[in-house]
PDB file of C-alpha atoms in Angstrom:
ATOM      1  CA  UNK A   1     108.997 103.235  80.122  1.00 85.00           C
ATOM      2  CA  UNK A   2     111.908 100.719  80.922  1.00 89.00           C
ATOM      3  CA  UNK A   3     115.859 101.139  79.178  1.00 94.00           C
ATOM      4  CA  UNK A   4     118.414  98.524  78.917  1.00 96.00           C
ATOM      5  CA  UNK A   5     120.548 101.196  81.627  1.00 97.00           C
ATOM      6  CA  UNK A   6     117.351 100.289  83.914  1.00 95.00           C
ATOM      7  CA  UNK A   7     117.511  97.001  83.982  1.00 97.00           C
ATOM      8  CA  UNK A   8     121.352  96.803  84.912  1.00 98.00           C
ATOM      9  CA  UNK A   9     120.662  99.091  87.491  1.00 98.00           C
ATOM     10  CA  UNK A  10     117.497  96.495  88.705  1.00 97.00           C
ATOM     11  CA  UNK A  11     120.291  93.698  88.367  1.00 98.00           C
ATOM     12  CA  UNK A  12     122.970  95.488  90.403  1.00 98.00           C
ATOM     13  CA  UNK A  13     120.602  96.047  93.029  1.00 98.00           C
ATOM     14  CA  UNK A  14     119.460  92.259  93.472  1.00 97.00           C
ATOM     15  CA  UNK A  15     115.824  93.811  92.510  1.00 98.00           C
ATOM     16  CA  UNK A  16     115.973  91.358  89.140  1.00 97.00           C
ATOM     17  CA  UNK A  17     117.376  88.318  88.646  1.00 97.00           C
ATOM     18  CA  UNK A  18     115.531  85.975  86.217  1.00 97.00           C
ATOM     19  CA  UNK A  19     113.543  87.332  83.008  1.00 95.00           C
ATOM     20  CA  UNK A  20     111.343  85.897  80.805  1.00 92.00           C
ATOM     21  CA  UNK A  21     112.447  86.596  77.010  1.00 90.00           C
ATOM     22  CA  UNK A  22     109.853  84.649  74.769  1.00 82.00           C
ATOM     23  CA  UNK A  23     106.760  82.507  75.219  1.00 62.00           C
ATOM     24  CA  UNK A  24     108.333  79.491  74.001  1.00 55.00           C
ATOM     25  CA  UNK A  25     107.774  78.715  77.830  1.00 48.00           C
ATOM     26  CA  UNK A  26     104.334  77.715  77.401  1.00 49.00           C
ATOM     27  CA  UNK A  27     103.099  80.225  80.000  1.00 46.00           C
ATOM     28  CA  UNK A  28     101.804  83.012  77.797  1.00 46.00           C
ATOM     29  CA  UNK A  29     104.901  85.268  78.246  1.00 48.00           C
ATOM     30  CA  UNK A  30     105.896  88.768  78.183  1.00 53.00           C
ATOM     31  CA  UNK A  31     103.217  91.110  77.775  1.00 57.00           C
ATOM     32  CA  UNK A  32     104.828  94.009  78.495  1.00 63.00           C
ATOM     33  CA  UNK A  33     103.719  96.656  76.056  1.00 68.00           C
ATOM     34  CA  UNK A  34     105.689  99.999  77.397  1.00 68.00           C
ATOM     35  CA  UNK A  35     108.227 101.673  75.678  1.00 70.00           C
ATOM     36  CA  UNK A  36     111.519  99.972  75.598  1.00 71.00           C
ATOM     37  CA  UNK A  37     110.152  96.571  76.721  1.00 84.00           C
ATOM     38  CA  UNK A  38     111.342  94.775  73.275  1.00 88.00           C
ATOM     39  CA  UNK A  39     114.585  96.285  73.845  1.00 90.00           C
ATOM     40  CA  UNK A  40     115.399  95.147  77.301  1.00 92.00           C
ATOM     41  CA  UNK A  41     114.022  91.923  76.537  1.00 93.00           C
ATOM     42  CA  UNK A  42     116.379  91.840  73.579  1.00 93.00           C
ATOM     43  CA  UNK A  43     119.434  92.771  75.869  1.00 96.00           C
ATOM     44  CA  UNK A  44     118.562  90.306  78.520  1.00 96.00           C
ATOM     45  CA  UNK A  45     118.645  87.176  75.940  1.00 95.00           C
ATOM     46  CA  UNK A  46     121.924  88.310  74.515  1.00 96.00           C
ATOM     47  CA  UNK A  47     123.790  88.574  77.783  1.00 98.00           C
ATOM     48  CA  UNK A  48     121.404  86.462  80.264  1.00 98.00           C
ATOM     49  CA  UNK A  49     122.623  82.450  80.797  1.00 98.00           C
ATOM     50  CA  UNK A  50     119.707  80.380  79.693  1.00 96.00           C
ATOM     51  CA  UNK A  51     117.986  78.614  81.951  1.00 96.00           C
ATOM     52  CA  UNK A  52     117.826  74.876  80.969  1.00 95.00           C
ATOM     53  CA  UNK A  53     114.541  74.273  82.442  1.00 94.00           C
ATOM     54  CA  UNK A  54     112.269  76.636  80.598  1.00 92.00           C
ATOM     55  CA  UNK A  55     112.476  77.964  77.235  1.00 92.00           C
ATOM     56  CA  UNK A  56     113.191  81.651  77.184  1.00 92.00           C
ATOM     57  CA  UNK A  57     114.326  82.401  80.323  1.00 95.00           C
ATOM     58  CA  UNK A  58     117.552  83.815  81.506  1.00 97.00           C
ATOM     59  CA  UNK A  59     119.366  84.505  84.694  1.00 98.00           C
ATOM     60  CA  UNK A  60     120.738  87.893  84.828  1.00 98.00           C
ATOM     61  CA  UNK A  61     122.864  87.459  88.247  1.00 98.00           C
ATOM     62  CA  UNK A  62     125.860  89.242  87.431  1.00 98.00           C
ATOM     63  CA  UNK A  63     125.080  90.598  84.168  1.00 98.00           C
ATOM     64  CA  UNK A  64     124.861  94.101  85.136  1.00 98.00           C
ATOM     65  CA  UNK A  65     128.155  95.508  83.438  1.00 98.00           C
ATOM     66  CA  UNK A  66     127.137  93.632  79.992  1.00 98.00           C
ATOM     67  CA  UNK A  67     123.540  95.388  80.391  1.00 98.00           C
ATOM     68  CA  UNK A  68     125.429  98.533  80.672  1.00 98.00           C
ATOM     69  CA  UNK A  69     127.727  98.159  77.575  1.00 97.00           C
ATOM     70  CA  UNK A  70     124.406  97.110  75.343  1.00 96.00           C
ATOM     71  CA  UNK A  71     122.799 100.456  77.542  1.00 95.00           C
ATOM     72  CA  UNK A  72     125.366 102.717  76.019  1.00 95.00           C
ATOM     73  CA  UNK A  73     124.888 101.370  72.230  1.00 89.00           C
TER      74      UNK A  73
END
């Protein structure tokens, strides 16, 4: 199981930096399937910066306290 609160915690640490949102990419994307995995991808499109260079994915570098305000929804 993943949350949004883990996820700011991963991007705090340095552990996570860059996630892939969609598979608009063209590499088969996310296939996560626990619990919370939509959710967390959700958050990290709505705060991450896009990435110009492939579709649907985001750099979180610094994003932690906006992950954390989404977390506490």
């Amino acid at each position: 199981q993943v949350t949004v609160a883990w996820l700011a915690d991963a991007v705090e640490s340095g552990k996570v930096r860059w996630v892939l949102t969609s598979d608009s990419g063209g590499m088969g994307g996310p296939s996560d399937n626990r619990t919370g995995a939509r959710d967390v991808l959700a958050a990290a499109a709505e705060v991450g910066t896009a990435s110009s260079s492939v579709d649907g994915l985001v750099d979180l570098q610094g994003k932690a306290a906006a992950l954390r305000v989404l977390a506490a929804r």
